[in-house]
Amino acid sequence: NRVTYQVTRDIRNEAFQHIQDLPLSYLDSRSHGDIVSRVVADVDIFADGLLMGFAQLFTGVMTIAGTLLIMLRISWQIALVVVFITPVSLLVARFIAGRTFSMFQLQTKTRGEQTSLIDETIGGMKVVKAFGHEHQIMDQFDEVNDRLEKASLRAIFFSSLTNPCTRFVNSLVYAGVGLTGALMAISGGITVGNLTSFLNYANQYTKPFNEISGVITELQNALACAGRVFELIETPAKTPDPADS
């Protein structure tokens, strides 16, 4: 947790300091709400994804390494079956994630538009009322809100397919272990007790892949938000005036 919050603090500090050095043309061509959304909301979502990723990565690596060593000691032949089939779940997750990342980018961009509209409307509420612009603002908000709803539903729905697909592949791993182990048990290559233990360890081995794929929606959302923040930070700063200007 501490590492995550330190990274978040450093990113916010760097982004805020960089805003002071950006040229006026950049600030004038973009809404204030969008910039605020990047520094506040996008960094928060990125922090949540980073925290979740660290937790899943650490526990997942330890679980995979420990169970793999135990499976190799029980039966290296069946362990090879697990090692060869399991990466298929990663390929499936990568295939789906690669096609849904653009949806999360659209969701994040639309959220920035909504934040921008809300910020500028509330900040200029007196002007809106003075010119009788309330209905136009409501229509504009409804249009942005509808686009955000559609983008969010598409992104969450399609990315949620990752976890069931990886679980299906990992079920094939379990079935492959059971079939291979049964054939070896018939021929006397492994005892029934060892096969039962191996099946339990194989189930533990695939759990980290299921857990990671289960939070891939949050991770993709975090990456999309991080892209917007780093785009702001990497924008070239204004050129200093010459000393004799």
PDB file of C-alpha atoms in Angstrom:
ATOM      1  CA  ASN A   1       0.000   0.000   0.000  1.00  0.00           C
ATOM      2  CA  ARG A   2       2.753   2.414   0.927  1.00  0.00           C
ATOM      3  CA  VAL A   3       4.564   1.951  -2.402  1.00  0.00           C
ATOM      4  CA  THR A   4       1.339   2.518  -4.325  1.00  0.00           C
ATOM      5  CA  TYR A   5       0.502   5.740  -2.489  1.00  0.00           C
ATOM      6  CA  GLN A   6       4.057   7.028  -2.849  1.00  0.00           C
ATOM      7  CA  VAL A   7       3.908   6.430  -6.606  1.00  0.00           C
ATOM      8  CA  THR A   8       0.525   8.161  -6.749  1.00  0.00           C
ATOM      9  CA  ARG A   9       1.847  11.126  -4.780  1.00  0.00           C
ATOM     10  CA  ASP A  10       4.878  11.465  -7.045  1.00  0.00           C
ATOM     11  CA  ILE A  11       2.740  11.306 -10.204  1.00  0.00           C
ATOM     12  CA  ARG A  12       0.363  13.964  -8.888  1.00  0.00           C
ATOM     13  CA  ASN A  13       3.244  16.222  -7.829  1.00  0.00           C
ATOM     14  CA  GLU A  14       4.936  15.846 -11.193  1.00  0.00           C
ATOM     15  CA  ALA A  15       1.703  16.487 -13.089  1.00  0.00           C
ATOM     16  CA  PHE A  16       0.833  19.550 -10.999  1.00  0.00           C
ATOM     17  CA  GLN A  17       4.329  21.029 -11.320  1.00  0.00           C
ATOM     18  CA  HIS A  18       4.329  20.345 -15.066  1.00  0.00           C
ATOM     19  CA  ILE A  19       1.045  22.229 -15.464  1.00  0.00           C
ATOM     20  CA  GLN A  20       2.850  25.340 -14.209  1.00  0.00           C
ATOM     21  CA  ASP A  21       5.383  24.976 -17.048  1.00  0.00           C
ATOM     22  CA  LEU A  22       2.941  24.240 -19.873  1.00  0.00           C
ATOM     23  CA  PRO A  23       2.509  26.878 -22.584  1.00  0.00           C
ATOM     24  CA  LEU A  24      -0.599  29.039 -22.474  1.00  0.00           C
ATOM     25  CA  SER A  25      -1.673  27.642 -25.867  1.00  0.00           C
ATOM     26  CA  TYR A  26      -2.016  24.157 -24.340  1.00  0.00           C
ATOM     27  CA  LEU A  27      -4.069  25.352 -21.363  1.00  0.00           C
ATOM     28  CA  ASP A  28      -6.225  27.544 -23.590  1.00  0.00           C
ATOM     29  CA  SER A  29      -6.992  24.737 -26.056  1.00  0.00           C
ATOM     30  CA  ARG A  30      -8.191  22.298 -23.376  1.00  0.00           C
ATOM     31  CA  SER A  31     -10.951  22.569 -20.824  1.00  0.00           C
ATOM     32  CA  HIS A  32     -10.006  23.002 -17.187  1.00  0.00           C
ATOM     33  CA  GLY A  33     -12.287  20.136 -16.196  1.00  0.00           C
ATOM     34  CA  ASP A  34     -10.404  17.682 -18.408  1.00  0.00           C
ATOM     35  CA  ILE A  35      -7.081  18.648 -16.833  1.00  0.00           C
ATOM     36  CA  VAL A  36      -8.581  18.346 -13.338  1.00  0.00           C
ATOM     37  CA  SER A  37     -10.012  14.940 -14.258  1.00  0.00           C
ATOM     38  CA  ARG A  38      -6.567  13.695 -15.294  1.00  0.00           C
ATOM     39  CA  VAL A  39      -4.811  14.863 -12.132  1.00  0.00           C
ATOM     40  CA  VAL A  40      -7.551  13.797  -9.684  1.00  0.00           C
ATOM     41  CA  ALA A  41      -9.885  11.070 -10.985  1.00  0.00           C
ATOM     42  CA  ASP A  42      -7.525   9.311 -13.421  1.00  0.00           C
ATOM     43  CA  VAL A  43      -4.698   9.135 -10.880  1.00  0.00           C
ATOM     44  CA  ASP A  44      -7.092   7.672  -8.281  1.00  0.00           C
ATOM     45  CA  ILE A  45      -8.232   4.934 -10.677  1.00  0.00           C
ATOM     46  CA  PHE A  46      -4.621   4.230 -11.628  1.00  0.00           C
ATOM     47  CA  ALA A  47      -3.707   3.911  -7.929  1.00  0.00           C
ATOM     48  CA  ASP A  48      -6.516   1.390  -7.326  1.00  0.00           C
ATOM     49  CA  GLY A  49      -5.364  -0.704 -10.297  1.00  0.00           C
ATOM     50  CA  LEU A  50      -1.727  -0.505  -9.196  1.00  0.00           C
ATOM     51  CA  LEU A  51      -2.599  -1.601  -5.658  1.00  0.00           C
ATOM     52  CA  MET A  52      -4.669  -4.500  -6.960  1.00  0.00           C
ATOM     53  CA  GLY A  53      -1.949  -5.500  -9.413  1.00  0.00           C
ATOM     54  CA  PHE A  54       0.776  -5.542  -6.744  1.00  0.00           C
ATOM     55  CA  ALA A  55      -1.327  -7.681  -4.404  1.00  0.00           C
ATOM     56  CA  GLN A  56      -2.291 -10.194  -7.091  1.00  0.00           C
ATOM     57  CA  LEU A  57       1.230 -10.353  -8.540  1.00  0.00           C
ATOM     58  CA  PHE A  58       3.006 -11.078  -5.256  1.00  0.00           C
ATOM     59  CA  THR A  59       0.604 -13.727  -3.991  1.00  0.00           C
ATOM     60  CA  GLY A  60       0.213 -15.217  -7.480  1.00  0.00           C
ATOM     61  CA  VAL A  61       3.952 -15.696  -8.073  1.00  0.00           C
ATOM     62  CA  MET A  62       4.456 -17.279  -4.646  1.00  0.00           C
ATOM     63  CA  THR A  63       1.504 -19.645  -5.151  1.00  0.00           C
ATOM     64  CA  ILE A  64       2.589 -20.684  -8.654  1.00  0.00           C
ATOM     65  CA  ALA A  65       6.205 -21.275  -7.651  1.00  0.00           C
ATOM     66  CA  GLY A  66       5.350 -23.253  -4.519  1.00  0.00           C
ATOM     67  CA  THR A  67       2.712 -25.510  -6.066  1.00  0.00           C
ATOM     68  CA  LEU A  68       4.829 -26.114  -9.169  1.00  0.00           C
ATOM     69  CA  LEU A  69       7.750 -27.372  -7.083  1.00  0.00           C
ATOM     70  CA  ILE A  70       5.476 -29.732  -5.162  1.00  0.00           C
ATOM     71  CA  MET A  71       3.871 -31.053  -8.368  1.00  0.00           C
ATOM     72  CA  LEU A  72       7.309 -31.693  -9.899  1.00  0.00           C
ATOM     73  CA  ARG A  73       8.261 -33.741  -6.846  1.00  0.00           C
ATOM     74  CA  ILE A  74       5.072 -35.830  -7.022  1.00  0.00           C
ATOM     75  CA  SER A  75       5.163 -36.470 -10.787  1.00  0.00           C
ATOM     76  CA  TRP A  76       7.149 -34.428 -13.267  1.00  0.00           C
ATOM     77  CA  GLN A  77       5.335 -36.032 -16.215  1.00  0.00           C
ATOM     78  CA  ILE A  78       1.907 -34.772 -15.126  1.00  0.00           C
ATOM     79  CA  ALA A  79       3.436 -31.445 -14.067  1.00  0.00           C
ATOM     80  CA  LEU A  80       4.541 -30.920 -17.675  1.00  0.00           C
ATOM     81  CA  VAL A  81       0.916 -31.325 -18.780  1.00  0.00           C
ATOM     82  CA  VAL A  82      -0.062 -28.507 -16.406  1.00  0.00           C
ATOM     83  CA  VAL A  83       2.803 -26.254 -17.513  1.00  0.00           C
ATOM     84  CA  PHE A  84       2.059 -26.708 -21.214  1.00  0.00           C
ATOM     85  CA  ILE A  85      -1.714 -26.163 -21.052  1.00  0.00           C
ATOM     86  CA  THR A  86      -1.861 -23.314 -18.509  1.00  0.00           C
ATOM     87  CA  PRO A  87      -0.279 -20.625 -20.783  1.00  0.00           C
ATOM     88  CA  VAL A  88      -3.280 -21.030 -23.093  1.00  0.00           C
ATOM     89  CA  SER A  89      -5.376 -19.176 -20.490  1.00  0.00           C
ATOM     90  CA  LEU A  90      -2.896 -16.288 -20.634  1.00  0.00           C
ATOM     91  CA  LEU A  91      -3.149 -16.188 -24.415  1.00  0.00           C
ATOM     92  CA  VAL A  92      -6.946 -16.086 -24.196  1.00  0.00           C
ATOM     93  CA  ALA A  93      -6.808 -13.275 -21.632  1.00  0.00           C
ATOM     94  CA  ARG A  94      -4.344 -11.324 -23.754  1.00  0.00           C
ATOM     95  CA  PHE A  95      -6.513 -11.759 -26.861  1.00  0.00           C
ATOM     96  CA  ILE A  96      -9.607 -10.368 -25.136  1.00  0.00           C
ATOM     97  CA  ALA A  97      -7.709  -7.623 -23.296  1.00  0.00           C
ATOM     98  CA  GLY A  98      -6.067  -6.406 -26.484  1.00  0.00           C
ATOM     99  CA  ARG A  99      -9.473  -5.851 -28.086  1.00  0.00           C
ATOM    100  CA  THR A 100     -11.124  -4.191 -25.102  1.00  0.00           C
ATOM    101  CA  PHE A 101      -8.354  -1.743 -24.176  1.00  0.00           C
ATOM    102  CA  SER A 102      -9.535   0.749 -26.805  1.00  0.00           C
ATOM    103  CA  MET A 103     -13.000   0.621 -25.206  1.00  0.00           C
ATOM    104  CA  PHE A 104     -11.519   1.626 -21.847  1.00  0.00           C
ATOM    105  CA  GLN A 105      -9.616   4.445 -23.512  1.00  0.00           C
ATOM    106  CA  LEU A 106     -12.889   5.749 -24.968  1.00  0.00           C
ATOM    107  CA  GLN A 107     -14.551   5.393 -21.559  1.00  0.00           C
ATOM    108  CA  THR A 108     -11.781   7.390 -19.864  1.00  0.00           C
ATOM    109  CA  LYS A 109     -11.843  10.099 -22.535  1.00  0.00           C
ATOM    110  CA  THR A 110     -15.631  10.460 -22.277  1.00  0.00           C
ATOM    111  CA  ARG A 111     -15.407  10.610 -18.480  1.00  0.00           C
ATOM    112  CA  GLY A 112     -12.993  13.517 -18.891  1.00  0.00           C
ATOM    113  CA  GLU A 113     -15.518  15.289 -21.140  1.00  0.00           C
ATOM    114  CA  GLN A 114     -18.223  14.827 -18.517  1.00  0.00           C
ATOM    115  CA  THR A 115     -16.006  16.106 -15.696  1.00  0.00           C
ATOM    116  CA  SER A 116     -15.044  19.084 -17.850  1.00  0.00           C
ATOM    117  CA  LEU A 117     -18.678  19.962 -18.582  1.00  0.00           C
ATOM    118  CA  ILE A 118     -19.704  19.658 -14.930  1.00  0.00           C
ATOM    119  CA  ASP A 119     -16.735  21.708 -13.703  1.00  0.00           C
ATOM    120  CA  GLU A 120     -17.237  24.544 -16.154  1.00  0.00           C
ATOM    121  CA  THR A 121     -21.030  24.596 -15.784  1.00  0.00           C
ATOM    122  CA  ILE A 122     -20.981  24.754 -11.980  1.00  0.00           C
ATOM    123  CA  GLY A 123     -18.124  27.268 -12.036  1.00  0.00           C
ATOM    124  CA  GLY A 124     -20.046  29.491 -14.454  1.00  0.00           C
ATOM    125  CA  MET A 125     -23.546  28.866 -13.120  1.00  0.00           C
ATOM    126  CA  LYS A 126     -24.312  32.602 -12.843  1.00  0.00           C
ATOM    127  CA  VAL A 127     -23.466  33.101 -16.516  1.00  0.00           C
ATOM    128  CA  VAL A 128     -25.549  30.057 -17.525  1.00  0.00           C
ATOM    129  CA  LYS A 129     -28.600  31.408 -15.665  1.00  0.00           C
ATOM    130  CA  ALA A 130     -28.065  34.962 -16.846  1.00  0.00           C
ATOM    131  CA  PHE A 131     -28.221  33.878 -20.500  1.00  0.00           C
ATOM    132  CA  GLY A 132     -30.983  31.268 -19.989  1.00  0.00           C
ATOM    133  CA  HIS A 133     -28.709  28.431 -21.123  1.00  0.00           C
ATOM    134  CA  GLU A 134     -29.997  25.783 -18.679  1.00  0.00           C
ATOM    135  CA  HIS A 135     -31.825  23.605 -21.207  1.00  0.00           C
ATOM    136  CA  GLN A 136     -28.892  23.567 -23.632  1.00  0.00           C
ATOM    137  CA  ILE A 137     -26.545  22.549 -20.806  1.00  0.00           C
ATOM    138  CA  MET A 138     -28.900  19.736 -19.747  1.00  0.00           C
ATOM    139  CA  ASP A 139     -29.113  18.469 -23.336  1.00  0.00           C
ATOM    140  CA  GLN A 140     -25.333  18.581 -23.630  1.00  0.00           C
ATOM    141  CA  PHE A 141     -24.930  16.721 -20.325  1.00  0.00           C
ATOM    142  CA  ASP A 142     -27.437  14.041 -21.358  1.00  0.00           C
ATOM    143  CA  GLU A 143     -25.565  13.488 -24.641  1.00  0.00           C
ATOM    144  CA  VAL A 144     -22.177  13.081 -22.903  1.00  0.00           C
ATOM    145  CA  ASN A 145     -23.699  10.934 -20.156  1.00  0.00           C
ATOM    146  CA  ASP A 146     -25.318   8.598 -22.710  1.00  0.00           C
ATOM    147  CA  ARG A 147     -22.004   8.160 -24.525  1.00  0.00           C
ATOM    148  CA  LEU A 148     -20.256   7.417 -21.227  1.00  0.00           C
ATOM    149  CA  GLU A 149     -22.909   4.833 -20.342  1.00  0.00           C
ATOM    150  CA  LYS A 150     -22.522   3.037 -23.672  1.00  0.00           C
ATOM    151  CA  ALA A 151     -18.706   3.121 -23.558  1.00  0.00           C
ATOM    152  CA  SER A 152     -18.637   1.833 -19.964  1.00  0.00           C
ATOM    153  CA  LEU A 153     -21.101  -0.987 -20.618  1.00  0.00           C
ATOM    154  CA  ARG A 154     -19.181  -2.158 -23.695  1.00  0.00           C
ATOM    155  CA  ALA A 155     -15.827  -2.030 -21.932  1.00  0.00           C
ATOM    156  CA  ILE A 156     -16.984  -3.829 -18.779  1.00  0.00           C
ATOM    157  CA  PHE A 157     -19.082  -6.443 -20.589  1.00  0.00           C
ATOM    158  CA  PHE A 158     -16.456  -7.583 -23.095  1.00  0.00           C
ATOM    159  CA  SER A 159     -13.582  -7.457 -20.608  1.00  0.00           C
ATOM    160  CA  SER A 160     -15.670  -9.530 -18.160  1.00  0.00           C
ATOM    161  CA  LEU A 161     -15.532 -12.402 -20.646  1.00  0.00           C
ATOM    162  CA  THR A 162     -11.863 -12.883 -19.752  1.00  0.00           C
ATOM    163  CA  ASN A 163     -12.435 -14.584 -16.413  1.00  0.00           C
ATOM    164  CA  PRO A 164     -14.975 -17.226 -17.602  1.00  0.00           C
ATOM    165  CA  CYS A 165     -12.771 -18.029 -20.604  1.00  0.00           C
ATOM    166  CA  THR A 166      -9.636 -18.506 -18.504  1.00  0.00           C
ATOM    167  CA  ARG A 167     -11.575 -20.595 -15.994  1.00  0.00           C
ATOM    168  CA  PHE A 168     -12.740 -22.834 -18.833  1.00  0.00           C
ATOM    169  CA  VAL A 169      -9.147 -23.316 -20.020  1.00  0.00           C
ATOM    170  CA  ASN A 170      -7.998 -24.045 -16.468  1.00  0.00           C
ATOM    171  CA  SER A 171     -10.782 -26.610 -16.163  1.00  0.00           C
ATOM    172  CA  LEU A 172      -9.249 -28.292 -19.197  1.00  0.00           C
ATOM    173  CA  VAL A 173      -5.960 -28.344 -17.287  1.00  0.00           C
ATOM    174  CA  TYR A 174      -7.692 -30.092 -14.391  1.00  0.00           C
ATOM    175  CA  ALA A 175      -9.292 -32.591 -16.773  1.00  0.00           C
ATOM    176  CA  GLY A 176      -5.951 -33.199 -18.523  1.00  0.00           C
ATOM    177  CA  VAL A 177      -4.267 -33.852 -15.188  1.00  0.00           C
ATOM    178  CA  GLY A 178      -7.033 -36.247 -14.150  1.00  0.00           C
ATOM    179  CA  LEU A 179      -6.904 -38.178 -17.428  1.00  0.00           C
ATOM    180  CA  THR A 180      -3.107 -38.397 -17.534  1.00  0.00           C
ATOM    181  CA  GLY A 181      -2.935 -39.316 -13.852  1.00  0.00           C
ATOM    182  CA  ALA A 182      -5.604 -41.996 -14.230  1.00  0.00           C
ATOM    183  CA  LEU A 183      -3.686 -43.632 -17.083  1.00  0.00           C
ATOM    184  CA  MET A 184      -0.473 -43.527 -15.042  1.00  0.00           C
ATOM    185  CA  ALA A 185      -2.265 -44.935 -11.980  1.00  0.00           C
ATOM    186  CA  ILE A 186      -3.563 -47.876 -14.047  1.00  0.00           C
ATOM    187  CA  SER A 187      -0.042 -48.630 -15.233  1.00  0.00           C
ATOM    188  CA  GLY A 188       1.359 -48.225 -11.710  1.00  0.00           C
ATOM    189  CA  GLY A 189       3.233 -44.989 -12.393  1.00  0.00           C
ATOM    190  CA  ILE A 190       1.497 -43.082  -9.573  1.00  0.00           C
ATOM    191  CA  THR A 191      -0.624 -44.003  -6.574  1.00  0.00           C
ATOM    192  CA  VAL A 192      -4.228 -42.913  -6.202  1.00  0.00           C
ATOM    193  CA  GLY A 193      -3.319 -40.880  -3.094  1.00  0.00           C
ATOM    194  CA  ASN A 194      -0.583 -38.986  -4.935  1.00  0.00           C
ATOM    195  CA  LEU A 195      -2.960 -38.362  -7.832  1.00  0.00           C
ATOM    196  CA  THR A 196      -5.551 -36.913  -5.451  1.00  0.00           C
ATOM    197  CA  SER A 197      -2.930 -34.622  -3.930  1.00  0.00           C
ATOM    198  CA  PHE A 198      -1.714 -33.635  -7.388  1.00  0.00           C
ATOM    199  CA  LEU A 199      -5.224 -32.647  -8.456  1.00  0.00           C
ATOM    200  CA  ASN A 200      -5.523 -30.384  -5.407  1.00  0.00           C
ATOM    201  CA  TYR A 201      -2.179 -28.730  -6.167  1.00  0.00           C
ATOM    202  CA  ALA A 202      -3.104 -28.328  -9.825  1.00  0.00           C
ATOM    203  CA  ASN A 203      -6.241 -26.505  -8.713  1.00  0.00           C
ATOM    204  CA  GLN A 204      -4.151 -24.235  -6.505  1.00  0.00           C
ATOM    205  CA  TYR A 205      -1.721 -23.644  -9.373  1.00  0.00           C
ATOM    206  CA  THR A 206      -4.449 -22.283 -11.667  1.00  0.00           C
ATOM    207  CA  LYS A 207      -6.078 -20.042  -9.021  1.00  0.00           C
ATOM    208  CA  PRO A 208      -3.705 -17.060  -9.520  1.00  0.00           C
ATOM    209  CA  PHE A 209      -4.504 -17.047 -13.245  1.00  0.00           C
ATOM    210  CA  ASN A 210      -8.220 -16.973 -12.428  1.00  0.00           C
ATOM    211  CA  GLU A 211      -7.759 -14.176  -9.893  1.00  0.00           C
ATOM    212  CA  ILE A 212      -5.679 -12.040 -12.244  1.00  0.00           C
ATOM    213  CA  SER A 213      -8.161 -12.473 -15.072  1.00  0.00           C
ATOM    214  CA  GLY A 214     -10.947 -11.618 -12.628  1.00  0.00           C
ATOM    215  CA  VAL A 215      -9.525  -8.124 -12.007  1.00  0.00           C
ATOM    216  CA  ILE A 216      -8.368  -7.487 -15.555  1.00  0.00           C
ATOM    217  CA  THR A 217     -11.240  -5.008 -15.997  1.00  0.00           C
ATOM    218  CA  GLU A 218      -9.862  -2.787 -13.239  1.00  0.00           C
ATOM    219  CA  LEU A 219      -6.313  -3.176 -14.532  1.00  0.00           C
ATOM    220  CA  GLN A 220      -7.284  -2.132 -18.061  1.00  0.00           C
ATOM    221  CA  ASN A 221      -9.199   0.854 -16.741  1.00  0.00           C
ATOM    222  CA  ALA A 222      -6.148   1.823 -14.681  1.00  0.00           C
ATOM    223  CA  LEU A 223      -3.848   1.580 -17.712  1.00  0.00           C
ATOM    224  CA  ALA A 224      -6.178   3.735 -19.804  1.00  0.00           C
ATOM    225  CA  CYS A 225      -6.242   6.383 -17.064  1.00  0.00           C
ATOM    226  CA  ALA A 226      -2.470   6.205 -16.673  1.00  0.00           C
ATOM    227  CA  GLY A 227      -2.107   6.905 -20.398  1.00  0.00           C
ATOM    228  CA  ARG A 228      -4.044  10.169 -20.025  1.00  0.00           C
ATOM    229  CA  VAL A 229      -1.975  11.271 -17.032  1.00  0.00           C
ATOM    230  CA  PHE A 230       1.360  10.497 -18.688  1.00  0.00           C
ATOM    231  CA  GLU A 231       0.205  12.231 -21.860  1.00  0.00           C
ATOM    232  CA  LEU A 232      -0.191  15.388 -19.775  1.00  0.00           C
ATOM    233  CA  ILE A 233       3.174  14.945 -18.061  1.00  0.00           C
ATOM    234  CA  GLU A 234       4.999  14.298 -21.359  1.00  0.00           C
ATOM    235  CA  THR A 235       3.574  17.384 -23.092  1.00  0.00           C
ATOM    236  CA  PRO A 236       6.512  19.676 -23.963  1.00  0.00           C
ATOM    237  CA  ALA A 237       6.881  22.589 -21.559  1.00  0.00           C
ATOM    238  CA  LYS A 238       6.999  26.186 -22.721  1.00  0.00           C
ATOM    239  CA  THR A 239      10.294  27.498 -24.072  1.00  0.00           C
ATOM    240  CA  PRO A 240      11.964  29.921 -21.593  1.00  0.00           C
ATOM    241  CA  ASP A 241      12.372  33.489 -22.795  1.00  0.00           C
ATOM    242  CA  PRO A 242      15.914  34.553 -23.748  1.00  0.00           C
ATOM    243  CA  ALA A 243      17.839  36.422 -21.076  1.00  0.00           C
ATOM    244  CA  ASP A 244      17.848  39.645 -23.152  1.00  0.00           C
ATOM    245  CA  SER A 245      14.190  39.497 -24.223  1.00  0.00           C
TER     246      SER A 245
END
